[in-house]
Amino acid sequence: MVVMVVGGNGQLGAACCAELRHRHADVRASVRDARRGATLADAGVDVVELDLTSGSDARRRALEGAECVILSANAVAPRQGDRPALVDRAKVELVDDAEAVGVRRVVLPSVPVTAADDEVPLVRGRRELEQRILSSPMESWVLRLPPFMDVWLALVGSSVPLRGEEHATLGRPSPFLRRFRRVTGRLVEDRGVMLVPGPATHRHAFIAVADAARACVEAALRPDGASGPVDVAGPEVLSWDDVAAVYADVLGRRVRVLSAPAAVFAVAARVLAPVADVPARTMALNRYLAESESPWTDAGGGLVEPPTMTRVEPFLRAKAALPDRPAG
Ligand SMILES: NC(=O)c1ccc[n+]([C@@H]2O[C@H](COP(=O)([O-])OP(=O)(O)OC[C@H]3O[C@@H](n4cnc5c(N)ncnc54)[C@H](OP(=O)(O)O)[C@@H]3O)[C@@H](O)[C@H]2O)c1
């Protein structure tokens, strides 16, 4: 069976490719530029070029012969010139294309449901895509995943989680993200400050990207689809204060939490929306996290064995032991 990872160069996408190879599955990965797919090809992945926004014919050619699609591509950290709304639209259209060429199953890594969903363009798009997939005659797995520790424990002001990561989401050449990271990328290790969206007491079942990939791959390879969305929690629920304590222990320095309220992000998103789409969407996404918690206790969501999942403390300790140099 051929499993196609759409967005094979992303952090989760690449981890899904690695996990599929580990499980001896035939893997096809779509990338936008074949030159950026060399590492995947070296690992035995069949690499095809596909820009999701390039129309139905291109999408169908890329999908032909795939039995399962893991739909991981997204425009959260877009390249210069990318238009996130078009990517969201193209992902819904890709579901039509997948049905047309006979794909049997779709796996969607998605995000938790919160009261702020309607206010956040990225999440609105995700709910539309979920609905389209869940109402399809194809088998489906919609996995609602909590914040990735590889991403969010860096986004709060550290470069430690990025060590050794070739496909880091936060390493993407996304102009707005690059500017933000230049200012905040080492606050935790250099200043002992963690910049957190929302209250320091908010709790999340942080999951490692490698475990999220194991869940996606298990969903792809299981005999059956799911009957509805599945929450896939990480192995423990921690508040931001707990994360700061882990950082303090791992780095051997005091770390305090600076909390940015949801209202600040909401106003910034509203002011920026007419003039700067990507920064506005990023602010809205921060608002989403600032207002929400994902304190689920069902580690692995029935797809991954909880005792085998990575916890925050060993994750950060292992990363901190790696050389401190830019990813890649
Ligand atoms: N981060 C979290 O905390 C979190 C939590 C829950 C769920 N999730 C979900 O998990 C997934 C994360 O995936 P990831 O880590 O692989 O993302 P990522 O690191 O941000 O990578 C994005 C990928 O999408 C591709 N892409 C963007 N625009 C495209 C287009 N027009 N056509 C084709 N490909 C395009 C990129 O290709 P290029 O390299 O060519 O730009 C890249 O491969 C997302 O679905 C996200 O919503 C994330």
Tab-separated table of C-alpha atoms and ligand atoms in Angstrom:
chain	number	residue	atom	x	y	z
A	1	MET	CA	0.000	0.000	0.000
A	2	VAL	CA	1.298	3.457	-0.920
A	3	VAL	CA	0.876	6.111	1.787
A	4	MET	CA	1.299	9.646	0.538
A	5	VAL	CA	2.446	12.391	2.890
A	6	VAL	CA	1.335	15.757	1.547
A	7	GLY	CA	3.877	18.269	2.864
A	8	GLY	CA	6.780	15.832	3.291
A	9	ASN	CA	9.270	18.599	4.056
A	10	GLY	CA	7.420	19.914	7.072
A	11	GLN	CA	8.426	18.928	10.606
A	12	LEU	CA	5.510	16.546	11.144
A	13	GLY	CA	5.471	15.566	7.452
A	14	ALA	CA	9.125	14.473	7.522
A	15	ALA	CA	8.607	12.618	10.812
A	16	CYS	CA	5.642	10.770	9.235
A	17	CYS	CA	7.855	9.773	6.281
A	18	ALA	CA	10.539	8.471	8.675
A	19	GLU	CA	7.992	6.524	10.742
A	20	LEU	CA	6.392	5.017	7.622
A	21	ARG	CA	9.820	3.882	6.367
A	22	HIS	CA	10.524	2.480	9.839
A	23	ARG	CA	7.330	0.437	9.477
A	24	HIS	CA	8.340	-0.723	5.981
A	25	ALA	CA	5.471	1.046	4.224
A	26	ASP	CA	5.750	2.373	0.669
A	27	VAL	CA	5.936	6.128	1.084
A	28	ARG	CA	5.332	8.898	-1.380
A	29	ALA	CA	5.914	12.462	-0.237
A	30	SER	CA	4.911	15.644	-1.967
A	31	VAL	CA	7.274	18.601	-1.772
A	32	ARG	CA	7.058	21.898	-3.621
A	33	ASP	CA	10.623	21.802	-4.872
A	34	ALA	CA	12.290	18.452	-5.573
A	35	ARG	CA	15.708	19.904	-4.635
A	36	ARG	CA	14.414	20.254	-1.072
A	37	GLY	CA	13.339	16.605	-1.083
A	38	ALA	CA	16.813	15.062	-1.405
A	39	THR	CA	16.997	13.818	2.200
A	40	LEU	CA	13.611	12.155	1.843
A	41	ALA	CA	14.653	10.487	-1.424
A	42	ASP	CA	17.879	9.254	0.234
A	43	ALA	CA	15.697	7.615	2.905
A	44	GLY	CA	13.784	5.641	0.267
A	45	VAL	CA	10.804	7.953	-0.105
A	46	ASP	CA	9.270	8.449	-3.554
A	47	VAL	CA	9.344	12.237	-3.858
A	48	VAL	CA	6.882	14.056	-6.133
A	49	GLU	CA	6.573	17.782	-6.745
A	50	LEU	CA	3.261	19.377	-5.879
A	51	ASP	CA	2.186	22.886	-5.052
A	52	LEU	CA	-1.281	22.364	-3.634
A	53	THR	CA	-2.510	25.593	-5.193
A	54	SER	CA	-1.512	24.581	-8.711
A	55	GLY	CA	-4.883	23.065	-9.601
A	56	SER	CA	-6.790	19.826	-9.729
A	57	ASP	CA	-4.854	18.154	-12.580
A	58	ALA	CA	-1.521	18.509	-10.773
A	59	ARG	CA	-3.027	17.269	-7.499
A	60	ARG	CA	-4.624	14.238	-9.174
A	61	ARG	CA	-1.391	13.297	-10.966
A	62	ALA	CA	0.462	13.403	-7.644
A	63	LEU	CA	-2.223	11.364	-5.845
A	64	GLU	CA	-2.630	8.675	-8.526
A	65	GLY	CA	-2.057	5.189	-7.051
A	66	ALA	CA	-1.926	6.315	-3.409
A	67	GLU	CA	-4.239	4.403	-1.084
A	68	CYS	CA	-3.878	6.658	1.925
A	69	VAL	CA	-3.056	10.346	2.264
A	70	ILE	CA	-1.638	12.011	5.370
A	71	LEU	CA	-2.595	15.641	4.805
A	72	SER	CA	0.057	17.492	6.763
A	73	ALA	CA	0.898	20.507	4.545
A	74	ASN	CA	-0.175	23.849	5.944
A	75	ALA	CA	0.621	27.536	5.720
A	76	VAL	CA	1.172	28.358	9.401
A	77	ALA	CA	4.750	29.469	8.654
A	78	PRO	CA	4.410	30.472	4.989
A	79	ARG	CA	7.239	31.209	2.602
A	80	GLN	CA	7.482	34.694	1.074
A	81	GLY	CA	4.583	35.097	-1.362
A	82	ASP	CA	2.486	32.200	-0.046
A	83	ARG	CA	-1.192	32.958	0.458
A	84	PRO	CA	-2.483	30.907	3.394
A	85	ALA	CA	-6.179	31.263	2.465
A	86	LEU	CA	-5.459	29.729	-0.956
A	87	VAL	CA	-3.595	26.835	0.656
A	88	ASP	CA	-6.546	26.181	2.986
A	89	ARG	CA	-8.918	26.182	-0.004
A	90	ALA	CA	-6.616	23.886	-1.995
A	91	LYS	CA	-6.571	21.356	0.843
A	92	VAL	CA	-10.363	21.081	0.747
A	93	GLU	CA	-10.188	20.664	-3.040
A	94	LEU	CA	-7.519	17.992	-2.613
A	95	VAL	CA	-10.114	15.895	-0.775
A	96	ASP	CA	-12.316	16.056	-3.911
A	97	ASP	CA	-9.297	15.002	-5.979
A	98	ALA	CA	-8.442	12.150	-3.624
A	99	GLU	CA	-11.987	10.793	-3.920
A	100	ALA	CA	-11.848	11.112	-7.714
A	101	VAL	CA	-8.638	9.065	-8.085
A	102	GLY	CA	-9.747	6.351	-5.650
A	103	VAL	CA	-7.768	7.139	-2.480
A	104	ARG	CA	-9.184	4.927	0.280
A	105	ARG	CA	-8.248	6.838	3.424
A	106	VAL	CA	-7.319	10.335	4.589
A	107	VAL	CA	-5.503	11.147	7.838
A	108	LEU	CA	-5.667	14.759	8.988
A	109	PRO	CA	-3.459	16.061	11.804
A	110	SER	CA	-5.709	18.735	13.273
A	111	VAL	CA	-5.976	21.035	16.263
A	112	PRO	CA	-8.051	21.076	19.492
A	113	VAL	CA	-11.547	22.550	19.550
A	114	THR	CA	-11.775	25.791	21.532
A	115	ALA	CA	-14.268	28.608	22.092
A	116	ALA	CA	-12.030	30.885	19.975
A	117	ASP	CA	-12.171	28.680	16.842
A	118	ASP	CA	-14.359	31.057	14.795
A	119	GLU	CA	-12.042	34.010	15.459
A	120	VAL	CA	-8.945	32.273	14.099
A	121	PRO	CA	-8.708	31.939	10.295
A	122	LEU	CA	-6.351	28.958	10.412
A	123	VAL	CA	-8.639	27.065	12.778
A	124	ARG	CA	-11.789	28.007	10.832
A	125	GLY	CA	-10.141	26.545	7.739
A	126	ARG	CA	-9.207	23.432	9.656
A	127	ARG	CA	-12.791	22.851	10.852
A	128	GLU	CA	-14.079	23.175	7.288
A	129	LEU	CA	-11.491	20.646	6.147
A	130	GLU	CA	-12.392	18.297	9.010
A	131	GLN	CA	-16.074	18.459	8.004
A	132	ARG	CA	-15.245	17.759	4.360
A	133	ILE	CA	-13.126	14.749	5.309
A	134	LEU	CA	-15.568	13.362	7.871
A	135	SER	CA	-18.451	13.533	5.380
A	136	SER	CA	-16.436	11.839	2.619
A	137	PRO	CA	-17.098	8.237	1.608
A	138	MET	CA	-13.354	7.693	2.125
A	139	GLU	CA	-12.217	6.285	5.471
A	140	SER	CA	-10.954	9.044	7.704
A	141	TRP	CA	-8.876	9.747	10.770
A	142	VAL	CA	-9.105	13.304	12.083
A	143	LEU	CA	-6.525	13.547	14.869
A	144	ARG	CA	-6.804	16.552	17.156
A	145	LEU	CA	-3.327	17.031	18.535
A	146	PRO	CA	-2.267	19.307	21.423
A	147	PRO	CA	0.663	21.763	21.051
A	148	PHE	CA	3.835	20.103	19.764
A	149	MET	CA	6.639	20.375	22.340
A	150	ASP	CA	9.188	20.667	19.499
A	151	VAL	CA	7.412	23.835	18.325
A	152	TRP	CA	5.787	25.548	21.296
A	153	LEU	CA	8.587	25.000	23.833
A	154	ALA	CA	10.770	26.859	21.319
A	155	LEU	CA	8.188	29.489	20.409
A	156	VAL	CA	8.096	30.660	24.030
A	157	GLY	CA	11.699	31.811	23.603
A	158	SER	CA	14.198	28.984	23.242
A	159	SER	CA	16.377	27.448	20.561
A	160	VAL	CA	16.939	24.254	22.568
A	161	PRO	CA	14.010	22.249	21.060
A	162	LEU	CA	15.302	23.015	17.551
A	163	ARG	CA	18.687	21.372	18.048
A	164	GLY	CA	19.353	18.566	15.568
A	165	GLU	CA	16.066	19.190	13.736
A	166	GLU	CA	16.483	19.482	9.986
A	167	HIS	CA	12.814	20.154	9.207
A	168	ALA	CA	11.907	22.483	12.088
A	169	THR	CA	8.717	24.467	11.509
A	170	LEU	CA	10.411	27.356	13.319
A	171	GLY	CA	13.411	27.095	10.993
A	172	ARG	CA	11.252	27.741	7.938
A	173	PRO	CA	12.096	30.747	5.744
A	174	SER	CA	8.986	32.589	6.791
A	175	PRO	CA	9.796	36.346	6.933
A	176	PHE	CA	7.550	37.286	9.866
A	177	LEU	CA	8.590	34.218	11.875
A	178	ARG	CA	12.288	34.940	11.226
A	179	ARG	CA	11.918	38.502	12.556
A	180	PHE	CA	10.084	37.278	15.654
A	181	ARG	CA	12.684	34.592	16.306
A	182	ARG	CA	15.576	37.036	15.956
A	183	VAL	CA	14.177	38.967	18.934
A	184	THR	CA	12.837	36.125	21.081
A	185	GLY	CA	14.634	32.953	19.935
A	186	ARG	CA	16.968	32.596	22.951
A	187	LEU	CA	15.159	34.464	25.739
A	188	VAL	CA	14.948	31.400	27.971
A	189	GLU	CA	18.608	30.400	27.845
A	190	ASP	CA	20.024	33.973	27.729
A	191	ARG	CA	17.640	35.890	30.009
A	192	GLY	CA	15.680	33.266	31.911
A	193	VAL	CA	12.382	34.567	30.489
A	194	MET	CA	9.656	32.442	28.925
A	195	LEU	CA	7.101	34.421	26.843
A	196	VAL	CA	3.829	32.563	27.084
A	197	PRO	CA	0.519	33.145	25.290
A	198	GLY	CA	-2.127	33.362	28.017
A	199	PRO	CA	-2.002	32.504	31.713
A	200	ALA	CA	1.026	30.631	33.066
A	201	THR	CA	-1.420	28.237	34.739
A	202	HIS	CA	-2.916	27.046	31.425
A	203	ARG	CA	-2.337	23.349	30.933
A	204	HIS	CA	-1.566	21.312	27.840
A	205	ALA	CA	-0.937	17.644	27.092
A	206	PHE	CA	2.162	18.566	25.052
A	207	ILE	CA	3.072	15.951	22.454
A	208	ALA	CA	6.408	15.335	20.713
A	209	VAL	CA	6.333	15.574	16.914
A	210	ALA	CA	7.746	12.033	16.721
A	211	ASP	CA	4.754	10.751	18.745
A	212	ALA	CA	2.279	12.785	16.676
A	213	ALA	CA	3.844	11.135	13.608
A	214	ARG	CA	3.485	7.692	15.181
A	215	ALA	CA	-0.222	8.420	15.746
A	216	CYS	CA	-0.689	9.591	12.130
A	217	VAL	CA	1.098	6.534	10.760
A	218	GLU	CA	-0.828	4.141	12.994
A	219	ALA	CA	-4.051	5.769	11.735
A	220	ALA	CA	-2.825	5.292	8.165
A	221	LEU	CA	-1.926	1.622	8.597
A	222	ARG	CA	-4.732	0.328	10.851
A	223	PRO	CA	-7.321	-1.889	9.140
A	224	ASP	CA	-10.190	0.562	9.798
A	225	GLY	CA	-10.983	4.247	9.782
A	226	ALA	CA	-12.347	6.094	12.825
A	227	SER	CA	-15.968	7.036	13.408
A	228	GLY	CA	-15.190	10.645	14.385
A	229	PRO	CA	-12.433	13.003	15.477
A	230	VAL	CA	-9.912	11.560	17.956
A	231	ASP	CA	-8.074	13.575	20.633
A	232	VAL	CA	-4.469	12.368	20.830
A	233	ALA	CA	-2.873	13.608	24.050
A	234	GLY	CA	0.786	13.608	25.010
A	235	PRO	CA	1.840	11.510	28.018
A	236	GLU	CA	1.483	14.197	30.718
A	237	VAL	CA	-0.399	17.430	31.297
A	238	LEU	CA	1.780	20.411	32.224
A	239	SER	CA	1.104	24.081	32.862
A	240	TRP	CA	3.443	26.728	31.444
A	241	ASP	CA	4.698	27.207	35.011
A	242	ASP	CA	5.582	23.490	35.062
A	243	VAL	CA	7.430	23.881	31.745
A	244	ALA	CA	9.401	26.834	33.160
A	245	ALA	CA	10.413	24.673	36.135
A	246	VAL	CA	11.629	21.948	33.754
A	247	TYR	CA	13.611	24.495	31.741
A	248	ALA	CA	15.137	25.849	34.972
A	249	ASP	CA	16.198	22.370	35.992
A	250	VAL	CA	17.589	21.422	32.562
A	251	LEU	CA	19.428	24.715	31.990
A	252	GLY	CA	20.521	25.191	35.600
A	253	ARG	CA	19.155	28.724	35.810
A	254	ARG	CA	16.094	30.548	37.113
A	255	VAL	CA	13.327	30.810	34.475
A	256	ARG	CA	10.280	33.030	34.983
A	257	VAL	CA	7.118	33.192	32.903
A	258	LEU	CA	5.967	36.401	31.216
A	259	SER	CA	2.363	35.982	30.167
A	260	ALA	CA	0.926	37.869	27.161
A	261	PRO	CA	-2.885	38.130	27.482
A	262	ALA	CA	-5.211	36.883	24.751
A	263	ALA	CA	-6.708	40.385	24.386
A	264	VAL	CA	-3.352	41.744	23.155
A	265	PHE	CA	-3.220	39.147	20.375
A	266	ALA	CA	-6.900	39.704	19.527
A	267	VAL	CA	-6.368	43.453	19.068
A	268	ALA	CA	-3.122	42.926	17.105
A	269	ALA	CA	-4.865	40.427	14.800
A	270	ARG	CA	-7.736	42.863	14.167
A	271	VAL	CA	-5.455	45.853	13.489
A	272	LEU	CA	-3.109	43.899	11.211
A	273	ALA	CA	-5.784	42.011	9.224
A	274	PRO	CA	-6.437	44.704	6.554
A	275	VAL	CA	-2.737	45.346	5.882
A	276	ALA	CA	-0.676	42.274	6.762
A	277	ASP	CA	-2.365	38.906	6.347
A	278	VAL	CA	0.372	36.594	7.656
A	279	PRO	CA	1.223	38.579	10.832
A	280	ALA	CA	-2.527	38.938	11.504
A	281	ARG	CA	-3.010	35.180	11.203
A	282	THR	CA	-0.035	34.554	13.481
A	283	MET	CA	-1.480	36.903	16.109
A	284	ALA	CA	-4.837	35.118	15.826
A	285	LEU	CA	-3.123	31.773	16.314
A	286	ASN	CA	-1.433	33.080	19.466
A	287	ARG	CA	-4.815	34.272	20.672
A	288	TYR	CA	-6.155	30.761	20.079
A	289	LEU	CA	-3.453	29.293	22.301
A	290	ALA	CA	-3.705	32.108	24.862
A	291	GLU	CA	-7.424	31.405	25.332
A	292	SER	CA	-7.302	27.650	25.328
A	293	GLU	CA	-6.060	24.634	27.220
A	294	SER	CA	-5.663	21.039	26.061
A	295	PRO	CA	-5.412	19.153	29.355
A	296	TRP	CA	-6.443	15.778	27.936
A	297	THR	CA	-5.483	12.638	29.745
A	298	ASP	CA	-5.975	10.008	27.021
A	299	ALA	CA	-2.290	9.788	26.085
A	300	GLY	CA	-1.816	8.434	22.588
A	301	GLY	CA	-5.562	8.545	21.856
A	302	GLY	CA	-5.615	4.750	21.572
A	303	LEU	CA	-3.102	4.921	18.702
A	304	VAL	CA	0.215	5.132	20.581
A	305	GLU	CA	1.143	3.265	23.780
A	306	PRO	CA	1.372	5.959	26.510
A	307	PRO	CA	4.487	4.535	28.281
A	308	THR	CA	6.420	4.764	24.995
A	309	MET	CA	5.664	8.461	24.519
A	310	THR	CA	8.165	11.270	25.092
A	311	ARG	CA	7.760	13.514	28.135
A	312	VAL	CA	8.804	17.151	28.292
A	313	GLU	CA	11.678	16.741	30.748
A	314	PRO	CA	13.590	13.977	28.891
A	315	PHE	CA	12.799	15.735	25.596
A	316	LEU	CA	14.409	18.990	26.723
A	317	ARG	CA	17.309	17.227	28.445
A	318	ALA	CA	18.136	15.252	25.285
A	319	LYS	CA	17.932	18.396	23.149
A	320	ALA	CA	20.080	20.384	25.578
A	321	ALA	CA	22.785	17.716	25.276
A	322	LEU	CA	23.040	18.335	21.503
A	323	PRO	CA	25.401	20.950	20.050
A	324	ASP	CA	24.012	24.486	20.125
A	325	ARG	CA	24.074	25.410	16.459
A	326	PRO	CA	21.429	26.344	13.872
A	327	ALA	CA	19.174	23.483	12.718
A	328	GLY	CA	20.229	21.767	9.516
B	1	LIG	N1	2.598	22.766	15.712
B	1	LIG	C1	1.665	22.331	16.566
B	1	LIG	O1	1.761	22.563	17.773
B	1	LIG	C2	0.474	21.544	16.045
B	1	LIG	C3	-0.473	21.095	16.948
B	1	LIG	C4	-1.553	20.353	16.481
B	1	LIG	C5	-1.652	20.070	15.122
B	1	LIG	N2	-0.724	20.537	14.263
B	1	LIG	C6	-0.861	20.207	12.826
B	1	LIG	O2	0.215	19.372	12.424
B	1	LIG	C7	0.610	19.720	11.107
B	1	LIG	C8	2.050	20.228	11.162
B	1	LIG	O3	2.721	19.877	9.998
B	1	LIG	P1	4.265	20.181	9.814
B	1	LIG	O4	4.964	20.180	11.124
B	1	LIG	O5	4.772	19.251	8.794
B	1	LIG	O6	4.216	21.691	9.228
B	1	LIG	P2	5.394	22.680	8.844
B	1	LIG	O7	6.684	22.268	9.462
B	1	LIG	O8	4.877	24.055	9.104
B	1	LIG	O9	5.559	22.492	7.253
B	1	LIG	C9	4.606	22.958	6.358
B	1	LIG	C10	4.615	22.075	5.128
B	1	LIG	O10	3.522	22.449	4.277
B	1	LIG	C11	4.038	22.616	2.968
B	1	LIG	N3	3.278	23.575	2.196
B	1	LIG	C12	2.978	24.851	2.501
B	1	LIG	N4	2.303	25.437	1.499
B	1	LIG	C13	2.174	24.491	0.532
B	1	LIG	C14	1.585	24.482	-0.767
B	1	LIG	N5	0.995	25.570	-1.297
B	1	LIG	N6	1.658	23.348	-1.490
B	1	LIG	C15	2.279	22.243	-0.996
B	1	LIG	N7	2.845	22.193	0.213
B	1	LIG	C16	2.795	23.313	0.971
B	1	LIG	C17	5.462	23.101	3.173
B	1	LIG	O11	6.207	22.932	1.989
B	1	LIG	P3	7.511	23.837	1.689
B	1	LIG	O12	8.603	23.263	2.560
B	1	LIG	O13	7.730	23.686	0.252
B	1	LIG	O14	7.191	25.258	2.065
B	1	LIG	C18	5.904	22.192	4.314
B	1	LIG	O15	6.253	20.939	3.852
B	1	LIG	C19	-0.332	20.786	10.616
B	1	LIG	O16	-1.406	20.217	9.944
B	1	LIG	C20	-0.768	21.438	11.918
B	1	LIG	O17	-1.991	22.111	11.838
B	1	LIG	C21	0.347	21.257	14.694
